[in-house]
Amino acid sequence: MTASEVVTTPAYEFDLATSVTALDDGRFAGAIADGWDIGGNANGGYLLAIAISALREASGRPDPITVTAHYLAPGRPGPVEVTSETIKTGKRLVTTSGSLWSGDRRTLQVLAAFGTVEHADSYVYADGAPPVMPPIEECVFRSRQQGTVEVAIMDRLDIWLDPSCAGFQTGGPRGVGDPGHRAEMRGYVSFADGRPWDTLSLMLACDCFPPAVFHLDLPPGWVPTVELTVQVRARPAPGPLHCRFTTRYVSGDTFEEDGELWDSTGRLVALSRQFALIARA
Amino acid sequence: MTASEVVTTPAYEFDLATSVTALDDGRFAGAIADGWDIGGNANGGYLLAIAISALREASGRPDPITVTAHYLAPGRPGPVEVTSETIKTGKRLVTTSGSLWSGDRRTLQVLAAFGTVEHADSYVYADGAPPVMPPIEECVFRSRQQGTVEVAIMDRLDIWLDPSCAGFQTGGPRGVGDPGHRAEMRGYVSFADGRPWDTLSLMLACDCFPPAVFHLDLPPGWVPTVELTVQVRARPAPGPLHCRFTTRYVSGDTFEEDGELWDSTGRLVALSRQFALIARA
């Protein structure tokens, strides 16, 4: 199977917004599309998906398997170029390194391994389960407006939050401090235009929820992602993803956010972990 | 502060075994020393420490902050070269990319951000705690012999395992299946020669315990690390590290192993996560 055979129909917004054209020397031309931003800055998961769209094609393998990105600069709409280097071509994995450039500004640096996601059910061990949350119709639809910030990407994604995680939006209790509550966001996510999830779009899904630290009394300001790693475990079945994002340790102005993404059949499809900063005033 | 000012005294084995000499063009000369291996292959954490020793010097910053390595080939004793590229020089972080070469074979590919580890205590949130385990004198010293494999690196490190995690060595119950047990390794680790832990040697500490999947009935064979990410949170205080490594999800012949490393004062010093394969026969 070649990478081009697994590209889904380009009728969906996400595919148009992450399509790339191969140039010479391992370079790819693409663009940061309008409308995938939060307050004008492109969503980090979307930026990663553009880069992985290009690197996946360079790898000749159908699926990203483990992906790490360092975020270097905000992404603004306009043309971008992805440069790629093949680090190793193995039987099971192809390892690539690459950069997403906006003009001469490096926006993202990526190190990623590609292969074919396995569905071997011969051995499975799970010490964990999909998030426990009310059915989708009892959840809180994430609004496009968040305080004074326009979350434009919410035109592209439908997110339904577990009501006990939605206090930042509804004005209800934020959770931490109440017994049994944690710095955790739980909810469902689908593309607004009905595009099914695949291993490429999991890059976006891993970074599209409100930060779990919204449950904490952090000083106001950005919580920029420094690094995001995604492990892909399975191809998602049709239907919304069931997601849980948790922050356990805030120390030294830094924190992690761990994500678990499950498909509608209860299969784990991805694990993610971010390293983020509490911005200084 | 320059990186050279924080290099500790080279009287310790680890410092000798990870020392590098700057060449031109961002290259560094070093060596994989004898005796840091498991069955002849250099420990992955040790290989990472050599690469980070070089990249840290290239960055001009004292501490690795978030580090990702992809493992490409086994490391054998002998000379190595580390190549480096500065991706971004920011106020708070310097981002570098680099490779560890054994001759013309690329052994490791690294993407890492360096800075100064903060000890800001103005805001700390913790939804977790150091591992609960018996005092060190009631733990099981990890032996140098593991079945037919010589774990030579155990001459350099002293690891004391929580007895309930040591069944693979003592022949006792392995744990999983018993109520309350998980695929988890808990224990203490110190350098055999008394070297104190610092942010560089945390790279080694994150990958020196027996795999947590030793608690599972996996088919025999290697469980090669594909990718290892380490987030450094604090400079360790003197004394052994208190460590917990947990695997929660084995699926499609892959699994993650999450590590938490705490110092002797109960401070979180690092989080790690590996992505590893179950090797096929």
XYZ file of C-alpha atoms in Angstrom:
562
model
C 0.000 0.000 0.000
C 1.308 3.444 -0.818
C 0.476 6.542 1.149
C -1.499 8.012 -1.724
C -3.931 5.082 -1.638
C -5.030 5.845 1.898
C -5.749 9.544 1.395
C -9.476 9.955 1.881
C -11.753 11.831 -0.444
C -10.852 15.517 -0.552
C -14.482 16.583 -0.247
C -13.986 17.164 3.485
C -12.634 20.400 4.919
C -9.867 18.687 6.874
C -8.483 16.974 3.775
C -8.496 20.186 1.779
C -6.845 22.004 4.681
C -4.059 19.421 5.077
C -3.377 18.548 1.436
C 0.200 18.928 0.275
C 1.988 18.790 -3.072
C 5.356 17.074 -3.368
C 8.171 19.297 -4.652
C 11.768 18.162 -5.145
C 14.341 17.296 -2.455
C 11.784 15.969 0.027
C 9.917 19.267 0.173
C 6.134 19.675 0.158
C 3.974 22.728 -0.506
C 0.843 23.257 1.568
C -1.071 25.976 3.327
C -2.443 26.910 6.715
C -6.115 27.388 5.885
C -8.334 30.054 7.397
C -10.705 29.069 10.145
C -8.643 26.465 12.023
C -7.498 28.929 14.660
C -8.048 30.114 18.190
C -7.861 33.884 18.366
C -5.982 34.003 15.074
C -3.343 31.341 15.816
C -3.747 28.013 14.045
C -4.581 25.111 16.330
C -1.488 23.071 17.196
C -3.042 19.751 16.293
C -4.030 21.123 12.900
C -0.480 22.361 12.252
C 0.822 18.937 13.192
C -1.637 17.278 10.800
C -0.295 19.351 7.886
C 3.259 18.318 8.701
C 2.293 14.671 9.172
C 0.336 14.697 5.907
C 3.600 15.585 4.150
C 5.905 13.338 6.170
C 3.530 10.398 5.763
C 3.722 10.811 2.003
C 7.525 11.025 2.234
C 7.588 7.839 4.321
C 5.523 5.792 1.865
C 3.687 4.191 4.812
C -0.023 4.596 5.580
C -0.050 5.523 9.269
C 1.787 7.733 11.724
C 2.787 5.459 14.618
C 4.609 7.718 17.058
C 4.944 11.422 16.438
C 6.682 14.180 18.383
C 6.401 17.870 17.534
C 8.096 20.891 19.060
C 6.130 24.113 18.624
C 8.394 26.999 17.704
C 6.169 29.856 16.536
C 2.461 30.582 16.097
C 0.961 29.512 12.766
C -0.880 32.066 10.649
C -2.943 31.402 7.511
C -0.937 31.302 4.314
C 1.382 29.067 2.317
C 3.771 26.741 4.129
C 6.515 24.370 3.122
C 7.351 21.086 4.817
C 10.914 19.849 4.516
C 11.612 16.189 5.238
C 14.549 13.903 5.836
C 14.283 10.120 5.953
C 16.218 9.041 9.034
C 15.765 5.279 8.728
C 13.815 2.935 6.476
C 13.121 -0.256 8.400
C 10.866 -3.215 7.761
C 8.264 -2.186 10.274
C 8.838 1.556 10.593
C 10.128 4.469 8.547
C 11.526 7.281 10.694
C 11.454 10.832 9.393
C 12.413 14.269 10.599
C 10.862 17.420 9.231
C 10.064 21.094 9.614
C 7.005 23.165 8.806
C 8.083 26.547 7.468
C 6.004 29.720 7.108
C 8.265 31.654 4.773
C 11.649 31.568 6.492
C 10.167 31.039 9.932
C 10.256 27.511 11.289
C 6.880 26.918 12.964
C 7.106 23.241 13.870
C 9.835 20.623 14.149
C 8.735 16.993 13.936
C 10.293 13.593 14.547
C 7.990 10.735 13.568
C 7.832 7.044 12.764
C 5.372 5.706 10.191
C 4.146 2.191 9.515
C 0.940 0.216 9.354
C -1.257 0.310 12.422
C -1.822 -3.239 13.599
C -5.074 -4.728 14.693
C -3.527 -7.831 16.216
C -5.891 -8.964 18.920
C -3.657 -11.863 19.914
C -2.548 -10.064 23.053
C -4.207 -7.086 24.626
C -3.761 -5.830 28.146
C -5.652 -2.812 29.423
C -5.374 -1.262 32.864
C -7.743 1.564 32.003
C -10.989 2.143 30.150
C -12.779 4.728 28.038
C -13.876 7.830 29.944
C -17.051 7.479 31.960
C -19.374 10.309 30.959
C -23.031 10.984 30.229
C -24.408 10.227 26.755
C -23.673 12.847 24.137
C -27.160 14.410 24.321
C -26.617 15.256 27.996
C -23.233 16.912 27.372
C -22.396 20.605 26.928
C -21.657 21.739 23.393
C -18.389 23.665 23.405
C -19.097 27.207 22.317
C -17.181 29.154 19.698
C -16.719 32.074 22.072
C -14.460 31.595 25.069
C -14.365 34.784 27.089
C -13.076 37.368 24.635
C -11.422 34.766 22.410
C -12.995 33.392 19.237
C -12.360 29.685 18.919
C -12.867 29.606 15.153
C -11.876 25.954 14.899
C -15.159 25.128 16.641
C -16.807 25.747 13.255
C -14.952 22.660 12.020
C -15.298 20.425 15.080
C -18.209 19.495 17.315
C -17.103 18.941 20.898
C -19.500 17.834 23.614
C -18.045 18.171 27.121
C -18.986 16.150 30.152
C -21.013 18.766 32.101
C -18.792 18.282 35.153
C -15.835 19.495 33.027
C -17.622 22.459 31.465
C -17.663 24.872 34.416
C -15.211 27.192 32.664
C -17.889 27.724 30.007
C -21.140 27.447 31.921
C -19.980 29.350 34.981
C -20.531 26.269 37.121
C -18.003 24.786 39.506
C -14.658 24.105 37.882
C -14.176 20.863 39.693
C -10.786 20.750 41.377
C -11.236 20.955 45.097
C -14.506 19.028 44.994
C -14.100 15.421 46.061
C -13.404 13.111 43.164
C -12.649 15.878 40.716
C -9.399 16.267 38.857
C -7.809 18.560 36.278
C -9.511 16.557 33.579
C -11.469 17.274 30.385
C -13.763 14.561 29.133
C -15.884 14.702 26.038
C -16.787 13.603 22.542
C -15.469 15.049 19.300
C -16.568 14.770 15.677
C -15.847 16.733 12.537
C -18.683 19.182 11.858
C -18.862 18.030 8.222
C -19.090 14.366 9.158
C -15.584 13.355 8.069
C -14.667 10.036 9.684
C -11.637 9.929 11.975
C -8.480 8.289 10.666
C -4.911 8.049 11.907
C -3.949 11.397 10.340
C -6.770 13.362 11.908
C -5.952 11.890 15.337
C -3.142 14.491 15.318
C -5.838 17.168 15.426
C -8.023 15.336 17.908
C -5.172 15.155 20.425
C -5.016 18.933 20.698
C -8.527 20.291 20.197
C -10.041 20.176 23.687
C -9.959 23.012 26.215
C -6.852 22.534 28.384
C -7.382 20.396 31.477
C -5.668 23.144 33.497
C -8.811 25.255 32.983
C -9.855 23.461 36.174
C -7.012 25.086 38.115
C -6.617 28.604 39.404
C -3.789 29.435 37.060
C -2.851 33.031 36.390
C -4.601 34.189 33.212
C -2.724 33.860 29.947
C -1.604 31.381 27.371
C -0.441 27.888 28.166
C 1.731 27.331 25.087
C 2.537 23.777 24.056
C 6.264 23.136 23.850
C 6.087 19.510 22.810
C 3.363 17.054 21.846
C 3.838 13.315 21.397
C 1.117 11.101 19.928
C 1.173 7.299 19.894
C -1.315 5.829 17.436
C -2.747 2.464 18.447
C -5.583 1.691 16.049
C -7.616 3.051 13.150
C -10.735 4.652 14.600
C -14.126 3.137 13.875
C -16.865 5.499 12.598
C -18.485 7.747 15.196
C -17.292 10.368 17.657
C -14.075 9.904 19.598
C -14.381 9.554 23.355
C -11.578 11.568 24.924
C -10.025 12.225 28.306
C -7.253 14.760 28.929
C -5.663 14.967 32.345
C -3.000 17.130 33.985
C -1.489 15.654 37.120
C 1.612 17.711 37.824
C 2.087 21.468 37.560
C 5.558 22.386 38.772
C 8.146 24.999 37.951
C 5.758 26.801 35.574
C 5.404 23.661 33.469
C 2.877 20.879 33.210
C 1.995 17.802 31.227
C -1.362 16.935 29.705
C -2.039 13.267 28.989
C -4.718 12.316 26.492
C -6.501 9.062 25.842
C -8.598 8.799 22.681
C -11.031 5.925 22.289
C -13.291 5.175 19.345
C -17.020 4.538 19.473
C -16.460 0.773 19.820
C -14.373 1.203 22.994
C -11.015 0.680 21.327
C -8.012 2.785 22.354
C -6.883 4.638 19.231
C -4.260 7.051 20.571
C -2.337 8.184 23.611
C -0.983 11.721 23.713
C 1.194 13.711 26.065
C 1.983 17.406 25.924
C 4.593 19.428 27.727
C 3.365 22.978 28.170
C 4.380 26.191 29.867
C 2.517 28.564 32.073
C 3.272 31.797 30.259
C 4.905 34.488 32.337
C 3.283 37.869 32.516
C 25.549 30.093 33.140
C 27.225 28.112 30.411
C 26.844 24.394 29.960
C 30.490 23.794 30.773
C 30.037 25.274 34.244
C 27.446 22.694 35.212
C 29.398 19.637 34.114
C 30.070 17.705 37.298
C 33.445 16.387 38.327
C 34.652 13.743 35.859
C 35.741 11.415 38.663
C 32.505 9.462 38.268
C 32.040 6.658 35.758
C 28.914 8.199 34.246
C 30.691 11.485 33.477
C 33.625 9.721 31.875
C 31.247 7.541 29.872
C 29.202 10.488 28.578
C 31.945 13.075 28.013
C 32.140 14.589 24.555
C 34.592 16.820 22.714
C 33.319 19.561 20.439
C 34.506 19.349 16.826
C 33.557 21.794 14.078
C 30.138 22.233 12.414
C 28.141 21.311 15.515
C 29.704 17.854 15.739
C 30.897 16.155 18.919
C 33.187 13.168 19.432
C 32.393 10.670 22.185
C 32.317 6.965 22.840
C 30.005 4.204 23.963
C 31.924 2.857 26.950
C 32.149 -0.811 27.880
C 29.980 -2.056 30.694
C 26.795 -0.014 30.180
C 25.021 -2.788 28.309
C 22.431 -5.512 28.599
C 23.603 -8.626 26.782
C 26.070 -6.580 24.745
C 23.729 -3.774 23.644
C 24.232 -0.409 25.321
C 21.371 0.659 27.567
C 19.024 3.060 25.792
C 19.063 5.617 28.577
C 22.845 5.654 28.526
C 22.896 6.204 24.748
C 20.476 9.064 25.194
C 22.672 10.591 27.900
C 25.663 10.670 25.502
C 23.569 12.435 22.870
C 22.107 14.876 25.391
C 25.554 15.591 26.829
C 26.554 16.823 23.358
C 23.308 18.604 22.489
C 23.272 20.324 25.877
C 26.708 21.737 25.158
C 25.532 22.819 21.702
C 22.519 24.537 23.260
C 24.525 26.568 25.780
C 21.834 25.896 28.407
C 22.298 23.891 31.595
C 19.343 21.486 31.564
C 17.460 19.251 29.170
C 13.777 20.192 29.562
C 11.928 17.931 27.162
C 13.729 15.286 25.159
C 12.521 12.793 22.564
C 14.678 10.030 21.107
C 13.942 7.492 18.398
C 16.032 4.331 18.679
C 17.288 3.188 15.292
C 19.972 0.548 15.913
C 21.632 -1.188 18.856
C 24.628 0.634 20.349
C 27.930 -1.181 20.648
C 31.047 -0.011 22.489
C 33.324 2.224 20.464
C 33.667 5.773 19.191
C 30.560 7.749 18.273
C 29.854 11.137 16.791
C 26.927 13.374 17.645
C 25.776 15.819 14.990
C 23.615 18.748 16.061
C 21.471 21.430 14.517
C 20.056 24.375 16.433
C 16.396 24.604 15.478
C 15.431 27.645 17.523
C 17.116 29.871 20.082
C 14.447 31.382 22.293
C 14.556 33.263 25.572
C 13.397 30.386 27.664
C 14.304 27.380 25.518
C 16.832 26.359 22.885
C 15.552 23.608 20.591
C 18.022 21.248 18.956
C 17.926 18.240 16.689
C 20.718 15.697 16.558
C 21.910 12.227 15.674
C 24.222 9.773 17.408
C 26.344 7.986 14.816
C 28.364 4.792 15.238
C 30.528 5.071 12.156
C 28.055 5.607 9.329
C 25.195 3.972 11.202
C 22.679 6.296 12.813
C 21.899 4.822 16.227
C 19.702 7.499 17.749
C 17.757 10.512 16.510
C 16.941 13.190 19.077
C 14.735 16.271 19.264
C 15.211 18.216 22.486
C 14.637 21.553 24.181
C 17.120 22.897 26.732
C 16.789 25.620 29.320
C 17.091 26.169 33.041
C 14.987 23.937 35.240
C 12.801 26.112 37.413
C 12.167 25.697 41.084
C 9.268 28.138 41.212
C 7.118 27.045 44.117
C 4.546 29.753 43.492
C 2.111 27.285 41.995
C 2.241 23.545 42.301
C -0.575 21.116 41.664
C -0.104 17.383 42.123
C -2.694 14.692 41.515
C -0.257 11.904 42.297
C 2.493 11.072 44.742
C 5.805 9.225 45.004
C 5.527 5.438 44.782
C 4.464 3.684 47.953
C 7.009 0.967 48.675
C 8.905 -0.592 51.564
C 12.100 1.068 52.800
C 15.178 0.355 50.741
C 16.533 -2.270 53.164
C 13.402 -4.395 52.650
C 13.658 -4.261 48.845
C 15.149 -6.794 46.415
C 18.515 -5.878 44.924
C 18.303 -6.280 41.168
C 20.743 -8.943 40.112
C 23.257 -8.700 37.313
C 22.066 -11.985 35.812
C 18.588 -12.091 34.302
C 17.912 -15.569 32.988
C 20.680 -16.135 30.462
C 21.272 -12.415 29.935
C 24.045 -10.462 31.661
C 22.815 -7.045 32.705
C 26.281 -5.506 32.839
C 24.923 -2.037 33.556
C 23.978 -3.324 37.017
C 27.679 -2.932 37.890
C 27.132 0.828 37.488
C 23.709 1.178 39.070
C 22.174 -0.099 42.280
C 18.477 -0.838 41.882
C 16.318 -1.994 44.764
C 12.916 -3.302 43.647
C 9.751 -3.343 45.662
C 9.495 -7.075 46.493
C 6.000 -7.229 45.011
C 7.528 -6.201 41.640
C 10.475 -8.591 41.753
C 8.729 -11.900 41.011
C 10.460 -12.130 37.632
C 13.754 -12.356 39.517
C 12.813 -14.146 42.739
C 10.446 -16.629 41.116
C 7.588 -15.260 43.183
C 4.241 -14.170 41.798
C 4.544 -11.695 38.986
C 1.638 -9.630 40.161
C -0.841 -9.071 37.368
C -3.961 -11.051 38.012
C -3.667 -10.607 41.761
C -6.049 -7.986 43.089
C -4.509 -4.546 43.253
C -1.512 -5.461 41.135
C -0.593 -3.787 37.895
C 2.088 -3.974 35.211
C 4.241 -1.744 37.365
C 7.884 -1.636 38.483
C 8.655 0.314 41.613
C 12.034 0.790 43.170
C 15.007 2.928 44.124
C 18.044 3.648 41.991
C 21.488 5.089 42.776
C 24.804 5.135 40.961
C 27.055 2.398 42.341
C 29.926 4.893 42.677
C 27.828 7.410 44.578
C 27.480 9.980 41.807
C 24.600 12.318 42.608
C 21.700 12.492 40.172
C 21.409 15.559 37.970
C 19.245 16.496 35.019
C 21.582 14.793 32.518
C 21.663 11.449 34.312
C 17.849 11.436 34.560
C 18.040 10.338 30.894
C 19.651 7.114 32.119
C 17.366 6.730 35.125
C 14.278 6.795 32.896
C 15.356 3.632 31.094
C 17.254 1.466 33.576
C 14.514 -0.532 35.299
C 13.251 -3.950 34.197
C 10.302 -3.404 31.856
C 6.924 -3.202 33.570
C 5.631 -5.723 31.013
C 7.702 -8.363 32.831
C 4.498 -8.685 34.858
C 2.578 -9.841 31.790
C 2.595 -13.153 29.987
C 4.214 -11.773 26.881
C 5.853 -14.093 24.397
C 9.583 -14.263 25.170
C 11.865 -11.869 23.358
C 12.964 -8.269 23.213
C 10.670 -5.353 23.778
C 12.625 -2.758 21.798
C 12.044 0.901 22.547
C 10.983 2.852 19.482
C 10.654 6.225 21.148
C 11.378 7.688 24.576
C 10.282 11.126 25.770
C 11.540 12.616 29.031
C 10.186 15.764 30.675
C 12.532 17.160 33.310
C 10.790 18.957 36.171
C 13.430 19.629 38.831
C 17.071 19.057 39.764
C 17.189 15.967 41.962
C 18.236 16.305 45.594
C 20.959 13.939 46.838
C 19.913 10.366 47.532
C 18.321 7.569 45.547
C 15.554 8.246 43.068
C 12.149 6.762 43.853
C 10.715 5.425 40.615
C 7.518 3.967 39.259
C 7.117 2.596 35.718
C 3.700 1.497 34.530
C 2.299 -0.038 31.358
C -1.440 0.341 30.942
C -2.182 -0.560 27.360
C -0.722 -3.341 25.229
C -2.411 -3.378 21.835
C -1.444 -4.225 18.294
C 1.983 -5.502 19.386
C 2.836 -2.123 20.918
C 2.755 -0.641 24.387
C 3.657 2.438 26.341
C 5.613 2.601 29.582
C 5.106 5.677 31.735
C 7.708 6.599 34.317
C 7.608 8.925 37.292
C 10.895 9.767 38.967
C 10.897 11.417 42.377
C 13.850 12.525 44.443
C 14.531 11.642 48.070
C 12.720 14.786 49.268
C 9.471 13.775 47.525
C 9.828 16.154 44.599
C 8.849 15.066 41.084
C 12.012 15.338 38.967
C 10.971 13.706 35.687
C 8.142 12.130 33.747
C 8.955 9.679 30.991
C 6.993 7.778 28.397
C 8.232 5.107 26.037
C 6.646 3.591 22.988
C 7.864 0.034 22.550
C 7.226 -2.987 20.385
C 6.633 -6.590 21.190
C 9.222 -8.132 18.919
C 7.919 -10.653 16.429
C 9.455 -14.089 16.358
